[in-house]
mmCIF file of C-alpha atoms and ligand atoms in Angstrom:
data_model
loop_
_atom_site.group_PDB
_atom_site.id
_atom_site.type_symbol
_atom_site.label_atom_id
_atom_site.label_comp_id
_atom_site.label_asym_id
_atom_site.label_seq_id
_atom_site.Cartn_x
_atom_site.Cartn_y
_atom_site.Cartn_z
ATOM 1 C CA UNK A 1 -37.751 -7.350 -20.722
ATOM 2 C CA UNK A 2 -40.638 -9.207 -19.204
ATOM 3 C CA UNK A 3 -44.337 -8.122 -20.119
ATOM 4 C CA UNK A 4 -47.665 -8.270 -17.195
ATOM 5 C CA UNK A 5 -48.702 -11.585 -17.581
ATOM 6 C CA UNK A 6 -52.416 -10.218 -16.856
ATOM 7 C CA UNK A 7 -54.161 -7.339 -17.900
ATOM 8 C CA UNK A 8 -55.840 -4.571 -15.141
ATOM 9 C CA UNK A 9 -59.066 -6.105 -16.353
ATOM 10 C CA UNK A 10 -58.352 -9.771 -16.523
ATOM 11 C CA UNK A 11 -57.099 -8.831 -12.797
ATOM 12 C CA UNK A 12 -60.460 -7.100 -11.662
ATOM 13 C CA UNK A 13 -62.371 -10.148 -13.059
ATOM 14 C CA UNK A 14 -60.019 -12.557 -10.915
ATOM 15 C CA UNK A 15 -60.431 -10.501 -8.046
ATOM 16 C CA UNK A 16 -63.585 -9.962 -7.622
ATOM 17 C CA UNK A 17 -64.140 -14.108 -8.077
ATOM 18 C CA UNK A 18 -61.959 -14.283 -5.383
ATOM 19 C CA UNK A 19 -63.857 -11.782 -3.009
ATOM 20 C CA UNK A 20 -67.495 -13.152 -3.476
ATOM 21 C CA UNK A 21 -65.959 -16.282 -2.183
ATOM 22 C CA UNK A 22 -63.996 -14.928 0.907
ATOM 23 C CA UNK A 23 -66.182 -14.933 4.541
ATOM 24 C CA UNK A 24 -63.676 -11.985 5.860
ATOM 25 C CA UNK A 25 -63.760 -9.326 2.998
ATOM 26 C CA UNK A 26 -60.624 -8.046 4.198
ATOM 27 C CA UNK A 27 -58.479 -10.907 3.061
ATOM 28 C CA UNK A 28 -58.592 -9.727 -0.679
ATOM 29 C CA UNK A 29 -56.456 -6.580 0.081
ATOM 30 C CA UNK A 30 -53.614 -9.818 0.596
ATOM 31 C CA UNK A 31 -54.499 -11.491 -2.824
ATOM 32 C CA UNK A 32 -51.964 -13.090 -4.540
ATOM 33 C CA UNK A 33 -53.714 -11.971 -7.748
ATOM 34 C CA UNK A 34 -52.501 -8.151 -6.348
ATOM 35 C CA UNK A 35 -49.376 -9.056 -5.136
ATOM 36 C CA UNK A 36 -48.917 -10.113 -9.001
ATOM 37 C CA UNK A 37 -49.911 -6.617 -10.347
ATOM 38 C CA UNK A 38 -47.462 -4.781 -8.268
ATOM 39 C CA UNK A 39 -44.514 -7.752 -8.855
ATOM 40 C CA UNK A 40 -45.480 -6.581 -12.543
ATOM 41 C CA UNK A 41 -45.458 -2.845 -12.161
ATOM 42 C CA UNK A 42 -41.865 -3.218 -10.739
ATOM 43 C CA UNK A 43 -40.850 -5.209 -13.808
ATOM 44 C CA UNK A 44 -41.887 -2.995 -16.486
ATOM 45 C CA UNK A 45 -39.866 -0.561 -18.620
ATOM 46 C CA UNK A 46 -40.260 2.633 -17.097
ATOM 47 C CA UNK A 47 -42.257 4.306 -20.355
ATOM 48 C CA UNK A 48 -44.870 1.852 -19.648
ATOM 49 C CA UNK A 49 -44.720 2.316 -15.167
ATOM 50 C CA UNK A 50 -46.924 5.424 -15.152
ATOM 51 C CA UNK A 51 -49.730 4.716 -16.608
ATOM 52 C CA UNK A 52 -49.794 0.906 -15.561
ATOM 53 C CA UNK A 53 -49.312 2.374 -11.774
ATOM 54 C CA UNK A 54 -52.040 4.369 -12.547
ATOM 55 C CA UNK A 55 -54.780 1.644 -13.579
ATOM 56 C CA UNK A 56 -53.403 -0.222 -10.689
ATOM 57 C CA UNK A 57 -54.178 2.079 -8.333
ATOM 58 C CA UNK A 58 -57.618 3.037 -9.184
ATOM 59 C CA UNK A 59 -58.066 -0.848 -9.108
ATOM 60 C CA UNK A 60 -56.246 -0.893 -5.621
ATOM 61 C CA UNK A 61 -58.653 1.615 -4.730
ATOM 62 C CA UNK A 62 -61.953 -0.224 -6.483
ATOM 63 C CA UNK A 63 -61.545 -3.072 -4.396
ATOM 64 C CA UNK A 64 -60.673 -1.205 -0.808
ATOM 65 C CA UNK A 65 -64.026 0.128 -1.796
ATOM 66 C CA UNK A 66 -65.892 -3.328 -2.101
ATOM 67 C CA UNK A 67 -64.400 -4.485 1.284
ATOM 68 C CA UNK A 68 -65.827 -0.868 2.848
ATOM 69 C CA UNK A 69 -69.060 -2.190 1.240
ATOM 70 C CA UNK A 70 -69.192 -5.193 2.514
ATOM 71 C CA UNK A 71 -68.439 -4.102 6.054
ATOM 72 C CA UNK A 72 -71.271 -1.061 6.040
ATOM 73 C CA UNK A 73 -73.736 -3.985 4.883
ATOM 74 C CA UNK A 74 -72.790 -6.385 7.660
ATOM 75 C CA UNK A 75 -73.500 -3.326 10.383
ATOM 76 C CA UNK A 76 -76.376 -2.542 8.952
ATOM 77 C CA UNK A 77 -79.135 -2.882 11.405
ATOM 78 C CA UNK A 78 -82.270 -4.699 11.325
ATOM 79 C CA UNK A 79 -86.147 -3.810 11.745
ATOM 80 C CA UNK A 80 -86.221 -3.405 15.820
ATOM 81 C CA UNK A 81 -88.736 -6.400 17.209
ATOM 82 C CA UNK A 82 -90.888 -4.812 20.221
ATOM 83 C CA UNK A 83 -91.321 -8.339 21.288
ATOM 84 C CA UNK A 84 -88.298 -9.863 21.233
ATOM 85 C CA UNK A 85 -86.753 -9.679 25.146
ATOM 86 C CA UNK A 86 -83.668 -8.159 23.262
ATOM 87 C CA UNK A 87 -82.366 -6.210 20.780
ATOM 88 C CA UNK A 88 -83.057 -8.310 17.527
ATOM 89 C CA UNK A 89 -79.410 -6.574 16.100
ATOM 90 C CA UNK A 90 -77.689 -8.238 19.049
ATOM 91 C CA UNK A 91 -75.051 -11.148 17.469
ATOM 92 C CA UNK A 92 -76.619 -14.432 18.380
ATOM 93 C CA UNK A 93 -73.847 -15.151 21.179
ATOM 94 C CA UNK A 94 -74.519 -12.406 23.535
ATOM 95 C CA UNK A 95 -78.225 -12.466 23.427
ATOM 96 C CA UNK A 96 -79.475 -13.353 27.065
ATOM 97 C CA UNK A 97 -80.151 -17.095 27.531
ATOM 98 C CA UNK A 98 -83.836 -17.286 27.326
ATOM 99 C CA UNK A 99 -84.140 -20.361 29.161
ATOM 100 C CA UNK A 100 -83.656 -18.312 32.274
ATOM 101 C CA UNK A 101 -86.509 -15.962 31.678
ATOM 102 C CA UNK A 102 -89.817 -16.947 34.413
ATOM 103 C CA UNK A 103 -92.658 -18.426 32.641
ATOM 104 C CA UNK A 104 -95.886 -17.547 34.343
ATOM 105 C CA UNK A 105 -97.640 -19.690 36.756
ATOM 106 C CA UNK A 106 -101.464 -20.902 37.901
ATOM 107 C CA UNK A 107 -102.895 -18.990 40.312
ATOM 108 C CA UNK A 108 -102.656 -20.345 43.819
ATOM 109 C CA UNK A 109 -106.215 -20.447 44.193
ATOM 110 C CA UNK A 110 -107.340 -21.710 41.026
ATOM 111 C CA UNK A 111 -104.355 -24.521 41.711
ATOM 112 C CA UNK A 112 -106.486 -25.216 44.924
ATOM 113 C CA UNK A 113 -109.841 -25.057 43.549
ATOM 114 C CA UNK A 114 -109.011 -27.402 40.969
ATOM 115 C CA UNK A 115 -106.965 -29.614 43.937
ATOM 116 C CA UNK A 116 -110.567 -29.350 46.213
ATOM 117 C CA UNK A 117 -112.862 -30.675 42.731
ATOM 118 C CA UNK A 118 -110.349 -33.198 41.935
ATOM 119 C CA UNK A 119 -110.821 -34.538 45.968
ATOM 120 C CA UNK A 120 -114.901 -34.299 45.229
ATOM 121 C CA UNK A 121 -114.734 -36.217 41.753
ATOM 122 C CA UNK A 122 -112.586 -38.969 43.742
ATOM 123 C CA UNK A 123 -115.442 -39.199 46.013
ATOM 124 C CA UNK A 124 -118.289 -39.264 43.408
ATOM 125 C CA UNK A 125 -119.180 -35.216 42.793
ATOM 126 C CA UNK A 126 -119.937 -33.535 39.765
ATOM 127 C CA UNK A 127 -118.283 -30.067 39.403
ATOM 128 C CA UNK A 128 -120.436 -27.348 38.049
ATOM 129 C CA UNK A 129 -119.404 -23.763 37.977
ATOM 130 C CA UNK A 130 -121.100 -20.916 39.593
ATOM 131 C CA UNK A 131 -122.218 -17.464 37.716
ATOM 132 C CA UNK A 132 -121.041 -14.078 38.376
ATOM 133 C CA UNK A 133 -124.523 -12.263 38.045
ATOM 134 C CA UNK A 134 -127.628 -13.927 39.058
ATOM 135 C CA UNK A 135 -131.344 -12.702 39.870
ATOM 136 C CA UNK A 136 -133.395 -12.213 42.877
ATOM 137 C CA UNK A 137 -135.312 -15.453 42.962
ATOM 138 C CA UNK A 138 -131.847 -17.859 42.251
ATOM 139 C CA UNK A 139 -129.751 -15.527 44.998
ATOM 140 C CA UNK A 140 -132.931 -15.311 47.969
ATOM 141 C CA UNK A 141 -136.153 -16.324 47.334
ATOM 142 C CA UNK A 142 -135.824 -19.919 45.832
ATOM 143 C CA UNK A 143 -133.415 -20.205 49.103
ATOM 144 C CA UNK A 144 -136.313 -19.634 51.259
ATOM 145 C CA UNK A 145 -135.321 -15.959 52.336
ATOM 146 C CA UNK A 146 -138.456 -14.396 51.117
ATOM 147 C CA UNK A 147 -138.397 -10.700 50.283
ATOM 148 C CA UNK A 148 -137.731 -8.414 53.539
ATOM 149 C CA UNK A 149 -136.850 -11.038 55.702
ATOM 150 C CA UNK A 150 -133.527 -10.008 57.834
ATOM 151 C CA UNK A 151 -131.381 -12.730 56.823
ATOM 152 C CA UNK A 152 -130.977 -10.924 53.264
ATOM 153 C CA UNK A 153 -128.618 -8.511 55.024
ATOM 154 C CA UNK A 154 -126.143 -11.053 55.292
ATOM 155 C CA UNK A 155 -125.887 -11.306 52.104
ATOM 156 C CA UNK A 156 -125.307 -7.611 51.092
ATOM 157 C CA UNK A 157 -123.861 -7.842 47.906
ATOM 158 C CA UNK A 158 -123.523 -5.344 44.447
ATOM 159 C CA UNK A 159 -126.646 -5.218 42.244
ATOM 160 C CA UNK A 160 -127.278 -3.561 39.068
ATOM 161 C CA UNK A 161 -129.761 -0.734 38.746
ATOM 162 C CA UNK A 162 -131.980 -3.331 36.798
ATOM 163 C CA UNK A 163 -132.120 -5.754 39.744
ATOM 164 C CA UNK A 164 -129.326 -7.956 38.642
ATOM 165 C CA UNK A 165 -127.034 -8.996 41.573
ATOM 166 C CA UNK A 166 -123.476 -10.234 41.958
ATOM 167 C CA UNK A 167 -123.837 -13.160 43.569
ATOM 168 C CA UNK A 168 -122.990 -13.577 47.492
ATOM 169 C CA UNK A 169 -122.710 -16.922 47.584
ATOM 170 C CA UNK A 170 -122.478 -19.933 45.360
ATOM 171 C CA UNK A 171 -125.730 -21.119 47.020
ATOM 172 C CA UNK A 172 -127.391 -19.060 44.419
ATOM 173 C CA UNK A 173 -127.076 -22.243 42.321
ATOM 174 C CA UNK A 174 -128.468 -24.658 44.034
ATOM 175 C CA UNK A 175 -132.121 -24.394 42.725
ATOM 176 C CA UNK A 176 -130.615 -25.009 39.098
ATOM 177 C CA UNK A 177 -128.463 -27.787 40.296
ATOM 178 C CA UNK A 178 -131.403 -29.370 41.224
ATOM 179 C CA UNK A 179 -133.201 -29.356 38.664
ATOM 180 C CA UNK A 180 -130.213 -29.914 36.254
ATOM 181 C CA UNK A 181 -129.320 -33.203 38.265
ATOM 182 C CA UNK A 182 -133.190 -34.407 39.398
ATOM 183 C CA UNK A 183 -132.937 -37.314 37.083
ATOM 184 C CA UNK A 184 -130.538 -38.570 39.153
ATOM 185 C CA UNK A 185 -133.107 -39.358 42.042
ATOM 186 C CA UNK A 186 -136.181 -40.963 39.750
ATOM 187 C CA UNK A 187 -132.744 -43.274 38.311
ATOM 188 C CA UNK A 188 -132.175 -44.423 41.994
ATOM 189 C CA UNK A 189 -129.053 -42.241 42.295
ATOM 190 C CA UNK A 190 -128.070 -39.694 44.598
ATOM 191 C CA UNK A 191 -127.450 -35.557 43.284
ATOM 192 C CA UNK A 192 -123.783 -35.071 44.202
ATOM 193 C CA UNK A 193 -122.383 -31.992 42.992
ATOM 194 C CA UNK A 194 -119.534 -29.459 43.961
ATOM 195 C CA UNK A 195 -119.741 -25.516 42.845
ATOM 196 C CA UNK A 196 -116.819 -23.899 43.199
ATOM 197 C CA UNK A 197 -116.606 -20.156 41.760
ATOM 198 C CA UNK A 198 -115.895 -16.341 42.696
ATOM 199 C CA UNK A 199 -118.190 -14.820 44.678
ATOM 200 C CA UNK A 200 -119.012 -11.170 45.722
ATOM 201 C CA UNK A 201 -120.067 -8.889 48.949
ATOM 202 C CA UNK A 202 -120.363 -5.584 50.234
ATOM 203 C CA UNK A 203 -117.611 -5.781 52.860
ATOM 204 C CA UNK A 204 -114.832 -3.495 54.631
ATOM 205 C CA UNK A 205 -111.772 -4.839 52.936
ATOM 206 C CA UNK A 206 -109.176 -5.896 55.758
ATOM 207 C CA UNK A 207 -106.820 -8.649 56.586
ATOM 208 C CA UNK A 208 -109.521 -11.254 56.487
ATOM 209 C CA UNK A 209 -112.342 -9.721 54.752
ATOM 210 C CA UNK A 210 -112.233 -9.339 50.333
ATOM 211 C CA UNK A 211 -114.935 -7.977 48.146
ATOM 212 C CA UNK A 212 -113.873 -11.010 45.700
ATOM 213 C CA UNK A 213 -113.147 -14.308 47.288
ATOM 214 C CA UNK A 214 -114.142 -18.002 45.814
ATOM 215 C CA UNK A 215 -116.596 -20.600 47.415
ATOM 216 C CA UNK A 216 -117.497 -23.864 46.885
ATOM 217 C CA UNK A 217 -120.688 -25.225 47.269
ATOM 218 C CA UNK A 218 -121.521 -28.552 48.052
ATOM 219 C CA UNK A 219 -125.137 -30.642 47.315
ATOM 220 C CA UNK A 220 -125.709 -34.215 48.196
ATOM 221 C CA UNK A 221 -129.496 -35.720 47.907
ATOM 222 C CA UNK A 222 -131.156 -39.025 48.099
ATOM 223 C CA UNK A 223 -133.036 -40.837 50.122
ATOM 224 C CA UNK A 224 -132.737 -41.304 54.130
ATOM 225 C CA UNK A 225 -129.523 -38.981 53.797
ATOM 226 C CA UNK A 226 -128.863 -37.745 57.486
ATOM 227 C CA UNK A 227 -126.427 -35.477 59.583
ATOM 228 C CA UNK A 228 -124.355 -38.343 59.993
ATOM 229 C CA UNK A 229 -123.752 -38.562 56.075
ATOM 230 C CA UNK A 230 -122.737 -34.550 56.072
ATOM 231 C CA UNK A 231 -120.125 -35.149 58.852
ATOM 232 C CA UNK A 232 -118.788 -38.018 57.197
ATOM 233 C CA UNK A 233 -118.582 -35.961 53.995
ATOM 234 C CA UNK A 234 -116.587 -32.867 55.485
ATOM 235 C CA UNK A 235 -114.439 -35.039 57.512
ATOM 236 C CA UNK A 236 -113.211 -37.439 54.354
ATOM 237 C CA UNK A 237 -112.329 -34.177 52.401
ATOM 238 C CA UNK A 238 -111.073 -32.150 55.375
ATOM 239 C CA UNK A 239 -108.340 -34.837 56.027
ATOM 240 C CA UNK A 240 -107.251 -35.171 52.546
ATOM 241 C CA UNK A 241 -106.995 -31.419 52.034
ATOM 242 C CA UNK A 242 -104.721 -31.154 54.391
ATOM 243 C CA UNK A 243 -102.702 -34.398 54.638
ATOM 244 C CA UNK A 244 -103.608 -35.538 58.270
ATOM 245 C CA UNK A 245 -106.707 -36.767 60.261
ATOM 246 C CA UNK A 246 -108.643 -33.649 61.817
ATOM 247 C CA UNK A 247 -110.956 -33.561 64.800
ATOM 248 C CA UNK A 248 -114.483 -32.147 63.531
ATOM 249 C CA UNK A 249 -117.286 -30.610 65.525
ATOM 250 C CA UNK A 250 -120.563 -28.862 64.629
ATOM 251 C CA UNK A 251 -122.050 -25.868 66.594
ATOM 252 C CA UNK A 252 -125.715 -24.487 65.654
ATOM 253 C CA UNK A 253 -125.999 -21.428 63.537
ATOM 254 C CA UNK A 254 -128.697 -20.110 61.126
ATOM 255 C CA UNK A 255 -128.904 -20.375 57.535
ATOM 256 C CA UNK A 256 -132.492 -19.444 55.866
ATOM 257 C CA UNK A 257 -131.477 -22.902 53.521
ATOM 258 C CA UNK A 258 -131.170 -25.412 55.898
ATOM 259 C CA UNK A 259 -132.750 -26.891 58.811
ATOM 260 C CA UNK A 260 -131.092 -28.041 61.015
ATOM 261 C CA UNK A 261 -127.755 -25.313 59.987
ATOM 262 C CA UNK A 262 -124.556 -25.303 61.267
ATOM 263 C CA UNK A 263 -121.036 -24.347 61.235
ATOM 264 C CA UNK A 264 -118.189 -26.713 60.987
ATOM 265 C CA UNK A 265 -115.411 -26.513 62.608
ATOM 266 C CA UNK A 266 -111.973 -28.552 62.608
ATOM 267 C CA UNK A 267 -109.248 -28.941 65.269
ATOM 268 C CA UNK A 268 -106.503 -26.620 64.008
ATOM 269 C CA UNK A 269 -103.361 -28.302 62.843
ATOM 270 C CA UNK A 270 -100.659 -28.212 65.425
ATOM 271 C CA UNK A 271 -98.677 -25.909 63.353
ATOM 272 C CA UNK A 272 -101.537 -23.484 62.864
ATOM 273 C CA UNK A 273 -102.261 -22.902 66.807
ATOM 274 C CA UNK A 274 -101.156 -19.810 68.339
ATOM 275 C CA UNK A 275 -102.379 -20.979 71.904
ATOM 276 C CA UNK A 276 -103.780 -23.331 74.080
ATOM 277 C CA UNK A 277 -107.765 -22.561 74.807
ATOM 278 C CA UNK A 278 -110.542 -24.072 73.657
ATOM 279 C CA UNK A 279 -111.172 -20.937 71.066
ATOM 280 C CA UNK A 280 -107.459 -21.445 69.671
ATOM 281 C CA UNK A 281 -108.258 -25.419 69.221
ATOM 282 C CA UNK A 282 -110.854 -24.898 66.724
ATOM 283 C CA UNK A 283 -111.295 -23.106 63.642
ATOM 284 C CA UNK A 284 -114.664 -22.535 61.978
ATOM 285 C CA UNK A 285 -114.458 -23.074 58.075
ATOM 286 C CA UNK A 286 -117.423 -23.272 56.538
ATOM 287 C CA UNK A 287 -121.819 -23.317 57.180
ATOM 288 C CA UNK A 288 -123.597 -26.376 56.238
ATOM 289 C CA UNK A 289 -126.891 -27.759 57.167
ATOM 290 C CA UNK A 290 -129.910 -30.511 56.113
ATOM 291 C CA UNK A 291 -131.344 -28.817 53.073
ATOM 292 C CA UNK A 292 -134.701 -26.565 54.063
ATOM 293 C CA UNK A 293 -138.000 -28.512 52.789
ATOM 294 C CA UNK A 294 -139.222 -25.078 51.191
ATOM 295 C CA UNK A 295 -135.558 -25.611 48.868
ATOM 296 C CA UNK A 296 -136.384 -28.980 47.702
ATOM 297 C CA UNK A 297 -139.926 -28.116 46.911
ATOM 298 C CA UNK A 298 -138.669 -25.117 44.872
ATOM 299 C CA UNK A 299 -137.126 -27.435 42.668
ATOM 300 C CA UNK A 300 -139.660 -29.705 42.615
ATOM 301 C CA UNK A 301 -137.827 -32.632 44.616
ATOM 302 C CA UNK A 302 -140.751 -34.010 47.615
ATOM 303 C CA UNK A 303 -139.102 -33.676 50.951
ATOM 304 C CA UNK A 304 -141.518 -36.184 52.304
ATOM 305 C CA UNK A 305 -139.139 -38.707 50.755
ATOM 306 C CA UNK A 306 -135.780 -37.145 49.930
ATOM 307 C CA UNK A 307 -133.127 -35.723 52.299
ATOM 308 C CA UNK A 308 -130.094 -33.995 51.543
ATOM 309 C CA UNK A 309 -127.401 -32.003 53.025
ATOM 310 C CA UNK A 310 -125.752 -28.821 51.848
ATOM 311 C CA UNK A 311 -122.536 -26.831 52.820
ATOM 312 C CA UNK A 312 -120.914 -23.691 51.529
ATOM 313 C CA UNK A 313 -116.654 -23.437 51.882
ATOM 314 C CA UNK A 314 -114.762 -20.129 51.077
ATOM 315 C CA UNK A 315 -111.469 -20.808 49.359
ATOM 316 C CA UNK A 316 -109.018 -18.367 50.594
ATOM 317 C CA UNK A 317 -109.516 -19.335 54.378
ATOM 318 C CA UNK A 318 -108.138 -22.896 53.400
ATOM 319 C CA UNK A 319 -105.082 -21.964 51.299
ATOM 320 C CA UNK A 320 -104.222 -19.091 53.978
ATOM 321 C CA UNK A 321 -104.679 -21.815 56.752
ATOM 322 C CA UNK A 322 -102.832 -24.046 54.972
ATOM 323 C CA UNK A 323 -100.025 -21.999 53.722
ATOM 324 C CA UNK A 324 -99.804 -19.596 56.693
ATOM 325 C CA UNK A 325 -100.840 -16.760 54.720
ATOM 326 C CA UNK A 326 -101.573 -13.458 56.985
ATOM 327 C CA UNK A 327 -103.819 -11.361 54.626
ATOM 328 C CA UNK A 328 -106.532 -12.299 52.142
ATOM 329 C CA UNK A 329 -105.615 -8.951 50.329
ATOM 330 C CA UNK A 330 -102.488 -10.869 48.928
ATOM 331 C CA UNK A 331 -104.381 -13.029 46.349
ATOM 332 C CA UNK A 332 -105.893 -10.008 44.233
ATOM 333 C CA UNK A 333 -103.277 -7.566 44.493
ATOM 334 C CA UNK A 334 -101.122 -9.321 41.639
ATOM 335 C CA UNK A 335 -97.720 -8.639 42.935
ATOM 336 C CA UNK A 336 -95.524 -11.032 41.685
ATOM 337 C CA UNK A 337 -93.431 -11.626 45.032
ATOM 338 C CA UNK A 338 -96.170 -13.179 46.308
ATOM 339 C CA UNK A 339 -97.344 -14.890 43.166
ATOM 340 C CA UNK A 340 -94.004 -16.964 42.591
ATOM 341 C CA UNK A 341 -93.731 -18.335 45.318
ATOM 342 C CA UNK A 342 -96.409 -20.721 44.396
ATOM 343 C CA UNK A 343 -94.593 -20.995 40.992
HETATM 344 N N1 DAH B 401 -124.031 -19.695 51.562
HETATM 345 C C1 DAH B 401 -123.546 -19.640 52.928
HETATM 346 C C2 DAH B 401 -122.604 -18.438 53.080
HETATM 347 O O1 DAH B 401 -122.027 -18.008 52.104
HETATM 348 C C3 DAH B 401 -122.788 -20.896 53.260
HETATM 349 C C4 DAH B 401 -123.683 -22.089 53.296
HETATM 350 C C5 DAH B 401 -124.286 -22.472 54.473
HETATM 351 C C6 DAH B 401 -123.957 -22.823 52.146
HETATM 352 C C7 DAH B 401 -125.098 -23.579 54.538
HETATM 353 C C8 DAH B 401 -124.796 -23.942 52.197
HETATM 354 C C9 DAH B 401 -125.366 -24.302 53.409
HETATM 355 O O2 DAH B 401 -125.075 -24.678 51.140
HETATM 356 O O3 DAH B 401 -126.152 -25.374 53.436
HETATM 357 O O4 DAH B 401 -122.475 -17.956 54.159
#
């Protein structure tokens, strides 16, 4: 007659040793410790069977119920994380790869106004930015457009009820750029600065025409500065903007700010022609001229012995010419098509 060589309780103790330690649960219902117990049940005299069979079966039963445990804990979901680009309860092998998910990207035209200042600074400039609400003497009258006077309408912007305006043009800094940058003359240097910024108008929104576009002003002072200087200016940044040597003319125009104004025009690059006359040879991008006396003197800067030459660029004409872009409407309308492919 042989005798259980553990007890039910010695076994439970043994067993559950043996299932903290196990990663799958499941392998205790194949314990050698059990395999034991029932070796022993079939062993034993059969007065003693039924209620040994008895305490091994609740046992049997106990420890089914720690493996059902252990697999309702390991289901059991987590907090759900709004942010996370999947579900947080997803096993770590079948989340998405996030490697593959599209980080942002700089806007094209910020990427080109910084590409324009970083041209300017090569050549000497100092970039200032513009302001998005200005007054009536900064915006008109310290650019010699007195009040009334017709020119103004050009220049038909939004304006607060208060008399603040949204400025038209980045020229509406050039009084405080002159002042900010007059030391530079009595030192014996020039005032060379570029403005580039957003800038607002009353329009009819179409394929060429935006509420919101950017500018960038240029301002170049010092003494015996002529035409010849402004040309050489345009030209030098012109080419580099767009990779190549450019033909460059001048016609006459009217700005209130200069004297003598123009516009400045460049050949078209071959690419960018869509035919062959005179008209389709040149394309006007931007109005410059000598800075007005009545300018200077409203920044306290003697025009009797400083010259200087001014210009005023919009943005999104050069990164439509340059990337053949058909409507000025695409650069505010945040679709992301059109945004990657910048990316
Ligand atoms: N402010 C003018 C415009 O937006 C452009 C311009 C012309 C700026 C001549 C200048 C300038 O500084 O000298 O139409």
């Amino acid at each position: 007659m042989s005798t259980p060589t553990i007890s039910i309780e010695q076994a439970r103790e043994s067993l559950k040793t043996e299932f903290d330690s196990l990663s799958d649960k499941k392998q205790i219902l194949r314990s050698k410790t059990l395999e034991g117990l029932m070796a022993n049940l079939k062993s034993l005299p059969n007065e003693e069977k039924a209620s040994y069979g008895r305490d091994l079966n609740a046992l049997k039963g106990e420890v089914i119920g720690w493996v059902n445990a252990s697999e309702a804990e390991a289901q059991e979901l987590g907090p759900i994380d709004v942010t996370a680009p999947f579900d947080s309860n997803t096993p770590e092998n079948m989340r998405p790869a996030l490697l593959s998910t599209k980080l942002g990207s700089k806007h094209p035209i910020m990427a080109e106004l910084e590409y324009i200042v970083d041209i300017f600074s090569r050549m000497g400039f100092e970039a200032v930015e513009s302001r998005q609400i200005d007054d009536d003497y900064h915006m008109f009258e310290s650019l010699n457009f007195p009040e009334g006077h017709p020119a103004r309408d050009d220049y038909d912007t939004f304006m607060t009820t208060d008399g603040l305006i949204a400025p038209a043009h980045t020229s509406t800094m050039q009084n405080r750029v002159l002042r900010q940058f007059k030391d530079n003359l009595e030192n014996g240097k020039p005032i060379a600065v570029v403005i580039p910024d957003r800038v607002f108008r009353n329009e009819d929104v179409d394929v060429t025409h935006e509420h919101t576009f950017h500018q960038f002003e240029g301002v170049y002072i010092d003494k015996g500065v002529t035409v010849g200087n402004l040309i050489a200016t345009l030209k030098t940044f012109m080419s580099e903007y767009f990779g190549q040597d450019l033909k460059a003319k001048l016609q006459p125009f009217y700005f209130p700010f200069t004297e003598p104004s123009f516009e400045f025009a460049i050949e078209r690059p071959a690419s960018l022609r869509k035919g062959t006359t005179e008209a389709d040879m040149w394309l006007e991008l931007l109005g410059c001229g000598m800075i007005h006396p009545n300018v200077l003197k409203a920044a306290d800067i003697d025009p009797t012995i400083y010259t200087g030459f001014a210009w005023g660029c919009g943005i999104e004409r050069l990164v439509m010419m340059k990337n053949n872009i058909e409507d000025i409407r695409h650069f505010q309308a945040g679709k992301l098509d059109f945004l990657r492919q910048f990316s």
